[in-house]
PDB file of C-alpha atoms in Angstrom:
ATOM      1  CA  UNK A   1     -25.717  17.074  23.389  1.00 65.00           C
ATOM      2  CA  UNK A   2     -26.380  14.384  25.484  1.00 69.00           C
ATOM      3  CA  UNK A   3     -24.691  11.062  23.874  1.00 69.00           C
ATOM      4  CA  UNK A   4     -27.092   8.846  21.354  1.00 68.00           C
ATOM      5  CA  UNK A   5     -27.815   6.020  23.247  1.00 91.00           C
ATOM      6  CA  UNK A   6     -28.761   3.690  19.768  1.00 97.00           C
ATOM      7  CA  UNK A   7     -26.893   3.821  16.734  1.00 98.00           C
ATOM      8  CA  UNK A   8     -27.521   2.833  13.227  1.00 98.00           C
ATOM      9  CA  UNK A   9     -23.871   1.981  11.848  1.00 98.00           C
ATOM     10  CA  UNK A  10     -24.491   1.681   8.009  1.00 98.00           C
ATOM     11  CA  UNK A  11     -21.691  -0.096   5.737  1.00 98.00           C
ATOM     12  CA  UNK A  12     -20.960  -2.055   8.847  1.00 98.00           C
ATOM     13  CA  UNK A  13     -19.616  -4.949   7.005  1.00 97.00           C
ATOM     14  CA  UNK A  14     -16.672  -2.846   5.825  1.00 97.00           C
ATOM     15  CA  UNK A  15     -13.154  -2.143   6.856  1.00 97.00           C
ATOM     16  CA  UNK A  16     -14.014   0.893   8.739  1.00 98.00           C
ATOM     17  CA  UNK A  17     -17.346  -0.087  10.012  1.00 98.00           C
ATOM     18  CA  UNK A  18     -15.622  -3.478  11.451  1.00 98.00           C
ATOM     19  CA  UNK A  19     -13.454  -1.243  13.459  1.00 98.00           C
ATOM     20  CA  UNK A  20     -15.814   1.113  14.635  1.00 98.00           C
ATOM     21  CA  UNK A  21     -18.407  -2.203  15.731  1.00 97.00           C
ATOM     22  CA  UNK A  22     -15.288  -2.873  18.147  1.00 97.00           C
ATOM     23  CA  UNK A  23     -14.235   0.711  19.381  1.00 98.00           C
ATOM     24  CA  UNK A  24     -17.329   2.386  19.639  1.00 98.00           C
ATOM     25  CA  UNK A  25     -19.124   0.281  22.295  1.00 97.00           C
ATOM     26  CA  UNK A  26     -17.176   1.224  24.390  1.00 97.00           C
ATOM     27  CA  UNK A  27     -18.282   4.761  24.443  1.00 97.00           C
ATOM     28  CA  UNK A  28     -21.672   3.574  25.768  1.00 96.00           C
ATOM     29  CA  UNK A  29     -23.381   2.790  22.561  1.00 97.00           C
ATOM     30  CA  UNK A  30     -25.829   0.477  21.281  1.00 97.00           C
ATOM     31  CA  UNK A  31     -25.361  -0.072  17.429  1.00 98.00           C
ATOM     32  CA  UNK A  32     -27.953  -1.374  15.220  1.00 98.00           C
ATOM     33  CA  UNK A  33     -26.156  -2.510  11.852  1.00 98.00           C
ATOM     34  CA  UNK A  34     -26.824  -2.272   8.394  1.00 98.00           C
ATOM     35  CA  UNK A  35     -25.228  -3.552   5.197  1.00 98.00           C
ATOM     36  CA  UNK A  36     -25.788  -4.641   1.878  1.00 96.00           C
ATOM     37  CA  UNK A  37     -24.185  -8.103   2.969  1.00 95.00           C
ATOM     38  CA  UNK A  38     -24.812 -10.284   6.012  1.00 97.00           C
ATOM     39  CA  UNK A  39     -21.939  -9.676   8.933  1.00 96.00           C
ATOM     40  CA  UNK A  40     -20.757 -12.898  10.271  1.00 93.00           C
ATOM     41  CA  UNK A  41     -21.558 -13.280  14.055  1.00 94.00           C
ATOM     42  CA  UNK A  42     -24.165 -10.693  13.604  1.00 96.00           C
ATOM     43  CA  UNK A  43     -26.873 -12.175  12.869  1.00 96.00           C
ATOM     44  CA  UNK A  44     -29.112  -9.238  13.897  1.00 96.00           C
ATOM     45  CA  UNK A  45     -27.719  -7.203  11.470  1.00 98.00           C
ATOM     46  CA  UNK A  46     -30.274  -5.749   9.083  1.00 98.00           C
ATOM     47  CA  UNK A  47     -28.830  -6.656   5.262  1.00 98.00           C
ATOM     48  CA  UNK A  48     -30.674  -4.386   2.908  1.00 97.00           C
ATOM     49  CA  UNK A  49     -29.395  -1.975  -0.187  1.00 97.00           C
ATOM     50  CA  UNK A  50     -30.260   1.703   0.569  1.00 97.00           C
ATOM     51  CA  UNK A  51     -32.336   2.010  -2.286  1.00 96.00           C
ATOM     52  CA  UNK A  52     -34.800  -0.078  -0.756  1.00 97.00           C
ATOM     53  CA  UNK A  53     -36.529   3.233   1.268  1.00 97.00           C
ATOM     54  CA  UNK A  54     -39.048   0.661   2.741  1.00 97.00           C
ATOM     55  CA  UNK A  55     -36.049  -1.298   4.247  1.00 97.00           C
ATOM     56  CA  UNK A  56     -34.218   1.998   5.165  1.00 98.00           C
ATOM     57  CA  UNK A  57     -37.027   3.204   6.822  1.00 98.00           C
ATOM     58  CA  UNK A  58     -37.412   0.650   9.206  1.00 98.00           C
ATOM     59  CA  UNK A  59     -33.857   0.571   9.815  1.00 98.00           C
ATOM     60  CA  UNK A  60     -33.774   4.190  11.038  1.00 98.00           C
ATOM     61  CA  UNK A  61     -36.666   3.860  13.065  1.00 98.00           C
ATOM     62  CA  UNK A  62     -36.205   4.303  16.749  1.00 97.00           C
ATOM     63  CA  UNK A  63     -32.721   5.252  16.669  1.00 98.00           C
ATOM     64  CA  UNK A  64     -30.913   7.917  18.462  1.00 97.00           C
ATOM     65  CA  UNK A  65     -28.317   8.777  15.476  1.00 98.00           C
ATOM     66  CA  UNK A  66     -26.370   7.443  12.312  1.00 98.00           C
ATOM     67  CA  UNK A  67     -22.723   6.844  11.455  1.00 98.00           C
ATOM     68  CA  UNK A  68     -23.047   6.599   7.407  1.00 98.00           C
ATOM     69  CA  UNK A  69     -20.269   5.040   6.300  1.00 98.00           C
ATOM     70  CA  UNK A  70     -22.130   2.467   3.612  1.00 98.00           C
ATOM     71  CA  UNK A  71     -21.267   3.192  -0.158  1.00 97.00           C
ATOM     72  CA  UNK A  72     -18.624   2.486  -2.401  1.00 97.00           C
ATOM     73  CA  UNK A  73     -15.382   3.537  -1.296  1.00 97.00           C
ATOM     74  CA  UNK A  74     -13.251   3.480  -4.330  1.00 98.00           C
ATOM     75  CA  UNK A  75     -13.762   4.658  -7.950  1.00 98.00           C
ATOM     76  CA  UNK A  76     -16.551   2.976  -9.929  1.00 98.00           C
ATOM     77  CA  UNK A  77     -19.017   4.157 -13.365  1.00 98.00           C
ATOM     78  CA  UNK A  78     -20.711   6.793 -12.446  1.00 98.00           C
ATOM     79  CA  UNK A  79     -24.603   5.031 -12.640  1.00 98.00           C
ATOM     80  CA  UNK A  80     -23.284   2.741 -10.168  1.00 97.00           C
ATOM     81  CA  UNK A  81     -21.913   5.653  -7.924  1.00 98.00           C
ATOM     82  CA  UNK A  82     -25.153   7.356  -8.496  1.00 98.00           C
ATOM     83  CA  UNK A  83     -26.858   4.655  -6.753  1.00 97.00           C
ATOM     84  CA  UNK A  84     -25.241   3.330  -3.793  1.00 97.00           C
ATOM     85  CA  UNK A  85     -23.678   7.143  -3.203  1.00 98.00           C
ATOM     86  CA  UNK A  86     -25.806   9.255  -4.434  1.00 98.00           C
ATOM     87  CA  UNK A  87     -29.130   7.863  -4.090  1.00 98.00           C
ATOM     88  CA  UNK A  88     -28.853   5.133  -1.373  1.00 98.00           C
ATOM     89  CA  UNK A  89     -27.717   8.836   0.781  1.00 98.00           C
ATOM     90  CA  UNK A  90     -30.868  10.711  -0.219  1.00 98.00           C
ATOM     91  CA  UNK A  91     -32.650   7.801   1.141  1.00 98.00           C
ATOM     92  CA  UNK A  92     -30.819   7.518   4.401  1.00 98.00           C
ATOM     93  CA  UNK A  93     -31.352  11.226   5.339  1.00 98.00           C
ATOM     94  CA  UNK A  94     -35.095  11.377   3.852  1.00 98.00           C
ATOM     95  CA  UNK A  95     -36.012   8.364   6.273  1.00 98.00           C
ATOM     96  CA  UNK A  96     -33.842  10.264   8.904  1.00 98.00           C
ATOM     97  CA  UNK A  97     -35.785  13.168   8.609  1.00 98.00           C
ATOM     98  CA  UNK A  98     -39.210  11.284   8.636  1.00 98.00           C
ATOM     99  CA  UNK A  99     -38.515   9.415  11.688  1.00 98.00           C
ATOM    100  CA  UNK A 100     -37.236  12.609  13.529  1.00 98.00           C
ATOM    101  CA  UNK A 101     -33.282  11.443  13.990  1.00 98.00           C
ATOM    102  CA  UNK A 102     -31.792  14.230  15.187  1.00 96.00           C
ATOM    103  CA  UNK A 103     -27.916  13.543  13.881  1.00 98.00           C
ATOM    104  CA  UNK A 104     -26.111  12.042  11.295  1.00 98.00           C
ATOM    105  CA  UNK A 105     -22.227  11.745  11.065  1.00 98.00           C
ATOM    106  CA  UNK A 106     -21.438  11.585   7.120  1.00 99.00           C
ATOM    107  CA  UNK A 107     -18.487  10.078   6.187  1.00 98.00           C
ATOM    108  CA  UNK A 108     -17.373  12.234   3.567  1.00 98.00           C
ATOM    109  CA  UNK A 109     -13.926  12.068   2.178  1.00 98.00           C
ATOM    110  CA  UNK A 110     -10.162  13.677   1.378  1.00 98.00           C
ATOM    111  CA  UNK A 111     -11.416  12.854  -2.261  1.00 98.00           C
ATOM    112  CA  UNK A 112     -14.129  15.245  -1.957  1.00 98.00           C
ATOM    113  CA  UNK A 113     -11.117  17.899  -2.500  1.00 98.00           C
ATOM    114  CA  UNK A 114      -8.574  15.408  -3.888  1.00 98.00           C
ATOM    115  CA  UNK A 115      -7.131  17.735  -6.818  1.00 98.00           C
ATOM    116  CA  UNK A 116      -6.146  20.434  -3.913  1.00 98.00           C
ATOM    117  CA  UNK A 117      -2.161  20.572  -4.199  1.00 97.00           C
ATOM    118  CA  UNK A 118      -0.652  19.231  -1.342  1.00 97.00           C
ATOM    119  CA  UNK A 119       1.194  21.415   1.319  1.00 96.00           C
ATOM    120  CA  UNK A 120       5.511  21.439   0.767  1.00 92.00           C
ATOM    121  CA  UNK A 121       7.522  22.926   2.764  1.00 88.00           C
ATOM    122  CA  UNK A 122       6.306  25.755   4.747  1.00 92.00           C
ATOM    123  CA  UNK A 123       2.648  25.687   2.975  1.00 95.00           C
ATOM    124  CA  UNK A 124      -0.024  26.409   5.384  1.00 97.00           C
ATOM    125  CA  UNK A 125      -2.673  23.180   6.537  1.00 98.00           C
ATOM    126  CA  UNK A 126      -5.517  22.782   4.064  1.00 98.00           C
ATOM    127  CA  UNK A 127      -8.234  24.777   5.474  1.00 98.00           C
ATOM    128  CA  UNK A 128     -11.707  22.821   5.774  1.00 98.00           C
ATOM    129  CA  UNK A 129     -12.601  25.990   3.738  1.00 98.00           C
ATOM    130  CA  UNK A 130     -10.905  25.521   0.755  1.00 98.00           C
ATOM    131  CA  UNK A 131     -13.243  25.023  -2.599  1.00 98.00           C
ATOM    132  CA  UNK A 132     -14.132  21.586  -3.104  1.00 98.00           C
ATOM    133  CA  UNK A 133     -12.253  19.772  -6.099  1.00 98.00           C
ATOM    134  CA  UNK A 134     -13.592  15.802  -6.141  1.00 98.00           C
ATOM    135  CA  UNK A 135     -10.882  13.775  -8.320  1.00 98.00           C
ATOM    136  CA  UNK A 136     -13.246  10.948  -9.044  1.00 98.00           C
ATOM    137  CA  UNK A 137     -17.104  10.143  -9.202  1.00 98.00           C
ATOM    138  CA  UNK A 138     -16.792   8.860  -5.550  1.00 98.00           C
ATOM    139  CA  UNK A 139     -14.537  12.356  -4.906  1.00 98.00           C
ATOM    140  CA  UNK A 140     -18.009  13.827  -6.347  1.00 98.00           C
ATOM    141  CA  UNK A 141     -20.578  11.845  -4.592  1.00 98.00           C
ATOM    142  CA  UNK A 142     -18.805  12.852  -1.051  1.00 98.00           C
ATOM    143  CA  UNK A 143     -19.335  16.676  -2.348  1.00 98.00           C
ATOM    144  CA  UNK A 144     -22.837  15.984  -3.018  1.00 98.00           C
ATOM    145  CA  UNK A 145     -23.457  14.376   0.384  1.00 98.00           C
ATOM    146  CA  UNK A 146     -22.121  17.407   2.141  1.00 98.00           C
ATOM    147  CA  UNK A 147     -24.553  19.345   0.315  1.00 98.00           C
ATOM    148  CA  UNK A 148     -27.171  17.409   0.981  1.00 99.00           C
ATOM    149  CA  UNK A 149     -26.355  17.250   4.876  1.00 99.00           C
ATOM    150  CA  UNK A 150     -26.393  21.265   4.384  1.00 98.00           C
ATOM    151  CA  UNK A 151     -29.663  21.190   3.097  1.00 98.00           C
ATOM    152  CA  UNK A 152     -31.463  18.846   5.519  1.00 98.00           C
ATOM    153  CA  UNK A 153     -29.623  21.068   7.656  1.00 98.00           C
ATOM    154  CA  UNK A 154     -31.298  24.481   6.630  1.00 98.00           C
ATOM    155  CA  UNK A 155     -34.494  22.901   5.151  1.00 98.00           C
ATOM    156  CA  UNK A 156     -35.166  20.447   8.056  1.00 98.00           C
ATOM    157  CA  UNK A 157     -32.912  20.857  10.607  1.00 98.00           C
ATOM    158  CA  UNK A 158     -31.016  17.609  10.489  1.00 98.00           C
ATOM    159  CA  UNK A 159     -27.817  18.004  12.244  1.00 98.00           C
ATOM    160  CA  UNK A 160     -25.027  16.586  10.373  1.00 99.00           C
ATOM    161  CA  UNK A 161     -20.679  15.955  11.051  1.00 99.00           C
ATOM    162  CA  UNK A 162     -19.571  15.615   7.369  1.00 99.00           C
ATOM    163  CA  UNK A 163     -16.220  13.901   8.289  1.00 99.00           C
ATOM    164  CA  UNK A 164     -13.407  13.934   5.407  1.00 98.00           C
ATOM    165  CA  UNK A 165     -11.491  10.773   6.620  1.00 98.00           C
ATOM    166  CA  UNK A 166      -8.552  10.226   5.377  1.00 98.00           C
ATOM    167  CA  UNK A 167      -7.247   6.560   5.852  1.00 97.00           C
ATOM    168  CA  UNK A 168      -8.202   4.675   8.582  1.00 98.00           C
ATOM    169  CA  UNK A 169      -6.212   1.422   9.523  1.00 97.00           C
ATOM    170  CA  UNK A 170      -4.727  -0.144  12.102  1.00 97.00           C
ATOM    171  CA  UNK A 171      -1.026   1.393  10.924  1.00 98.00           C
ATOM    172  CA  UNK A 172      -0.409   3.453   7.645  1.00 98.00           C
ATOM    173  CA  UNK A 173       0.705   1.748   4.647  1.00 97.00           C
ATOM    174  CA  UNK A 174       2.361   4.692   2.133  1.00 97.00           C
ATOM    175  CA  UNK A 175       4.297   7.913   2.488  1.00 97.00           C
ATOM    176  CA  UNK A 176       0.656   9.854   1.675  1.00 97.00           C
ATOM    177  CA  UNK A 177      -0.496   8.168   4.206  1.00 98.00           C
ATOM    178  CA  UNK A 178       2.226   9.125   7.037  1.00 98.00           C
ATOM    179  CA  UNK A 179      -0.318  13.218   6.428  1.00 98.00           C
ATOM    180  CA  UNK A 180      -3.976  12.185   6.446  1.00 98.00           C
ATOM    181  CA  UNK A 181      -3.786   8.585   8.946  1.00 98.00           C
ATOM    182  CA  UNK A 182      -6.696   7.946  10.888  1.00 98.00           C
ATOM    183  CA  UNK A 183      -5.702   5.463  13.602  1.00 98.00           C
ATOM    184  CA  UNK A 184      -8.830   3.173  14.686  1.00 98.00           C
ATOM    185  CA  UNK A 185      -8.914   4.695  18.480  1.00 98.00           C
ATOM    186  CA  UNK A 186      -8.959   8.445  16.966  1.00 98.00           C
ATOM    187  CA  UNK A 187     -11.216   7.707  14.771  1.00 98.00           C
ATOM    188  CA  UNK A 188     -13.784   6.219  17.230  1.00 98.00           C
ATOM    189  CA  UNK A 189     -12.771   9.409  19.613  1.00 98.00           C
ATOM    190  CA  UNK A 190     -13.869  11.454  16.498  1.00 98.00           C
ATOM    191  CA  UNK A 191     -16.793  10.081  16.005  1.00 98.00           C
ATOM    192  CA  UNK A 192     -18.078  10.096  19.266  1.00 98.00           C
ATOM    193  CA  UNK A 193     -17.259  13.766  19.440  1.00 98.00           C
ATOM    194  CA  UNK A 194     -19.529  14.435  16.273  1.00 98.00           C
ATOM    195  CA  UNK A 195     -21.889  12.444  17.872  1.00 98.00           C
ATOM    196  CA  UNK A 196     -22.292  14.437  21.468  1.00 97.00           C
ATOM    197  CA  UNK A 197     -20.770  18.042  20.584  1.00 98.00           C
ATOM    198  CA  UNK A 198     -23.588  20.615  21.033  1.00 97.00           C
ATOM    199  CA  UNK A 199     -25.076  22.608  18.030  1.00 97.00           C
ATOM    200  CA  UNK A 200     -22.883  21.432  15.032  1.00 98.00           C
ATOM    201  CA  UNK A 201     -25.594  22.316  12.325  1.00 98.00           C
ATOM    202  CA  UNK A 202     -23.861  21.520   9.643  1.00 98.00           C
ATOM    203  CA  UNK A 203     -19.664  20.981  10.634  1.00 98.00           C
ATOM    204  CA  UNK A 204     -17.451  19.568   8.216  1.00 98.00           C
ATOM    205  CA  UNK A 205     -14.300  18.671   8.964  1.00 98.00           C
ATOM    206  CA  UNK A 206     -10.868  16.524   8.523  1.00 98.00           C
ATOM    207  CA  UNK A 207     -10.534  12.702   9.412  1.00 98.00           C
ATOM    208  CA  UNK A 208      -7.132  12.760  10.862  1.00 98.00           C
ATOM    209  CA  UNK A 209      -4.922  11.661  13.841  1.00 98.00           C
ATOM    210  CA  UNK A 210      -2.067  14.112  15.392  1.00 98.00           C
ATOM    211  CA  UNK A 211       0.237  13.294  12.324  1.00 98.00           C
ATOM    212  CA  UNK A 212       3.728  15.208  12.224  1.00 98.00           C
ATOM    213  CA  UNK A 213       3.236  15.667   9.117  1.00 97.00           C
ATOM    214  CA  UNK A 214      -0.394  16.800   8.715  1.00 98.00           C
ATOM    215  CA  UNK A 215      -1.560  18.204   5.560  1.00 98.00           C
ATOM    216  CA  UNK A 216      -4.935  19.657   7.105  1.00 98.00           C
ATOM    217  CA  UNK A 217      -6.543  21.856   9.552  1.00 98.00           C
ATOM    218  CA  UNK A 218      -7.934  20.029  12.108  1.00 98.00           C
ATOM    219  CA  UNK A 219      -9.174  23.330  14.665  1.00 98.00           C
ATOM    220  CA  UNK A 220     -13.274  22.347  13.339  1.00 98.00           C
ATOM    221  CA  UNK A 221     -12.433  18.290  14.612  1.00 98.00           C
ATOM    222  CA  UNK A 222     -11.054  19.780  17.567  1.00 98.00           C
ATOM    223  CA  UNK A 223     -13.681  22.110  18.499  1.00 98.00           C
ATOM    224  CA  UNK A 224     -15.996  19.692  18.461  1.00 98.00           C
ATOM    225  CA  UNK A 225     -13.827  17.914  21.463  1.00 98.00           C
ATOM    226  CA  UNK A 226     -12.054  16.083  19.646  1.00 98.00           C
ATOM    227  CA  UNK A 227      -8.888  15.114  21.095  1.00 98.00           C
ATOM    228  CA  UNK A 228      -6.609  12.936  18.860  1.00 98.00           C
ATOM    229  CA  UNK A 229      -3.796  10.844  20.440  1.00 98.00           C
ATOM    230  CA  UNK A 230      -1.646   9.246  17.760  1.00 98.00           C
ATOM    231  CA  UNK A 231       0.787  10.081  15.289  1.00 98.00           C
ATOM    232  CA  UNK A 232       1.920   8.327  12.272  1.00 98.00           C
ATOM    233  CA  UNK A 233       5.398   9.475  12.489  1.00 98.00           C
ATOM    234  CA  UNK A 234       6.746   6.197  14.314  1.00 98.00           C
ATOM    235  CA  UNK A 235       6.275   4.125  10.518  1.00 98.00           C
ATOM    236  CA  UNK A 236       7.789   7.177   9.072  1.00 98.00           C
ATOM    237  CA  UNK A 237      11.617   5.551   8.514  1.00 98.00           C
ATOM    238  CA  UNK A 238      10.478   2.054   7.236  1.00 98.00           C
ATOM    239  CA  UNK A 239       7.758   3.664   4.813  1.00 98.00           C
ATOM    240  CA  UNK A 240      10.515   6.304   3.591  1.00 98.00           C
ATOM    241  CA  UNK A 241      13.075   3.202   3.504  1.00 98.00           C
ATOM    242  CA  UNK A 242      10.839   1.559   1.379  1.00 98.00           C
ATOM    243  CA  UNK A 243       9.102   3.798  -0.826  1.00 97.00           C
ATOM    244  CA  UNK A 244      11.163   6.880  -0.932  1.00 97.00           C
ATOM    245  CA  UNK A 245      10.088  10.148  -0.145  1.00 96.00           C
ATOM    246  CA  UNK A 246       7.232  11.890  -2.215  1.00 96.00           C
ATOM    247  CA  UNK A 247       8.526  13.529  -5.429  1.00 95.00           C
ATOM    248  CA  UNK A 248       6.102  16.551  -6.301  1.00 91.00           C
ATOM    249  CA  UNK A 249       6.596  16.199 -10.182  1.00 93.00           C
ATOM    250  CA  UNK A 250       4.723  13.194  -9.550  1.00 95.00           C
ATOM    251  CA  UNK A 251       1.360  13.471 -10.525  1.00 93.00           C
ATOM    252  CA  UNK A 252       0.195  11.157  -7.823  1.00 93.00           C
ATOM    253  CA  UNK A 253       2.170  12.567  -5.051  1.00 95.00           C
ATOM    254  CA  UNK A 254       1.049  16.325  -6.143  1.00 96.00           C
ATOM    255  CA  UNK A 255      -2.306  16.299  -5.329  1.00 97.00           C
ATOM    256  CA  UNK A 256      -4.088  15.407  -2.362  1.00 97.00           C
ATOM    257  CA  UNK A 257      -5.914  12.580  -3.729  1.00 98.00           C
ATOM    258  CA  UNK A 258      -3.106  10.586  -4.360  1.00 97.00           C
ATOM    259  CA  UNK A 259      -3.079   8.117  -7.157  1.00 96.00           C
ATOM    260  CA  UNK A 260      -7.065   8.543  -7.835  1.00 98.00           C
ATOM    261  CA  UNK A 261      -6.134  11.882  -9.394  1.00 97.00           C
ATOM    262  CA  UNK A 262      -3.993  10.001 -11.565  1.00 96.00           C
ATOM    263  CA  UNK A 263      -5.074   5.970 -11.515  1.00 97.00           C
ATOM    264  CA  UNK A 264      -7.764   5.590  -9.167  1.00 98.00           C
ATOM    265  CA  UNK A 265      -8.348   1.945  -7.589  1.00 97.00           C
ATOM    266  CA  UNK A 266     -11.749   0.622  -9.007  1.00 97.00           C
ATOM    267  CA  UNK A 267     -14.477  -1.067  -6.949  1.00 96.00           C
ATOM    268  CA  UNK A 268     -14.626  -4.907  -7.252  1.00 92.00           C
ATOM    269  CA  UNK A 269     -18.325  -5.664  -8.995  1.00 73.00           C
TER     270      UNK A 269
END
């Protein structure tokens, strides 16, 4: 597929989209930003909450493609999930489909399957296959937006890259995180795969750089061209130093979710 030349970044105001507004430039693209709150030095940026469809609407007109990454990110009541996750996605890919966007890359997440037991020892990777198991309302809401991708798939043919990210940040901050780190510079190199591969219908699959100590399958990134270059492994001995290693009789360290299995962080409203 020939690259998108116009982007609509959505959640661009957040950790994630900040990095992407500096990586993925680079790659040739225009992006045309969205949030619920205004971006300083951005003063284009459209600020509007996705369940305004009028105001979604116009934000999706004329563009080439979407990177959704807008939402709450952590753990929240569910009526509040329902609307910024649930709903405020429904919107996005209606007015998608209405003004004849051809792709959307969803970012899903590792909490979509977050009460999947973690690989020891030799365990085989986490397939993208394996059944979904969400570990909070936001875990649920990313299960829901891969089914709704699937079905503006099918119904409408909407192409859609549901991406499970794991953590993305400029160096990984926990143990867990040494297995599912997304550097910045992958993560744009991910996305712009999902964004030019040819024919993805609906692809989901894991958010991830080369980590030593990967806990997923990555063959569905790569075969979209996806070529990651980093590892996690150099902050391996300070992290381990500091933290220990990951005790499996630990609830938290059991499960692929982490600590929202057990204690998930809440959403600051």
């Amino acid at each position: 597929m020939p690259a998108p030349r116009t982007l609509l970044l959505t959640g661009a105001a957040g950790g994630l989209g900040t990095l992407m507004r500096e990586l993925l430039p680079d790659y040739g693209y225009t992006l045309r930003l969205l949030d619920l709150r205004p971006i300083e030095g951005e003063p284009d940026a459209i600020v509007a909450d996705l369940a305004d469809k009028d105001a979604v609407r116009e934000a999706v007109r004329g563009v080439d493609a979407i990177i959704h990454l807008a939402g709450i990110s952590l753990e929240a009541p569910f009526e509040n999930i329902l609307r910024a996750n649930i709903e405020g996605t429904y919107n996005l890919y209606e007015a998608a489909h209405q003004e004849g966007v051809r792709r959307v890359v969803f970012a899903s997440s590792n909490h979509a399957v977050g009460f999947t037991p973690r690989p020891q020892g030799e365990d085989p990777l986490i397939p993208i296959d394996t059944p979904r198991r969400p570990d909070t309302f936001y875990g649920l809401s990313k299960s829901f937006g891969e089914d709704l991708a699937q079905f503006y798939w099918d119904k409408h043919g909407l192409e859609t890259v549901s991406v499970r990210i794991g953590s993305c940040f400029a160096e990984p901050t926990s143990v867990r995180m040494l297995s599912i780190w997304m550097s910045p510079a992958d993560g744009a190199r991910l996305f712009h795969a999902a964004l030019t591969a040819e024919h993805v219908g609906h692809t989901v699959v894991y958010g991830s750089s080369a980590n030593t100590r990967l806990w997923w399958d990555l063959t569905t990134a790569r075969a979209l061209g996806y070529t990651p270059q980093d590892d996690s492994e150099p902050y391996a001995e300070k992290l381990i130093a500091e933290q220990g290693e990951l005790d499996p009789e630990n609830v938290a360290h059991a499960y692929l979710g982490g600590h929202f299995v057990s204690d998930p962080p809440i959403w600051p409203y």
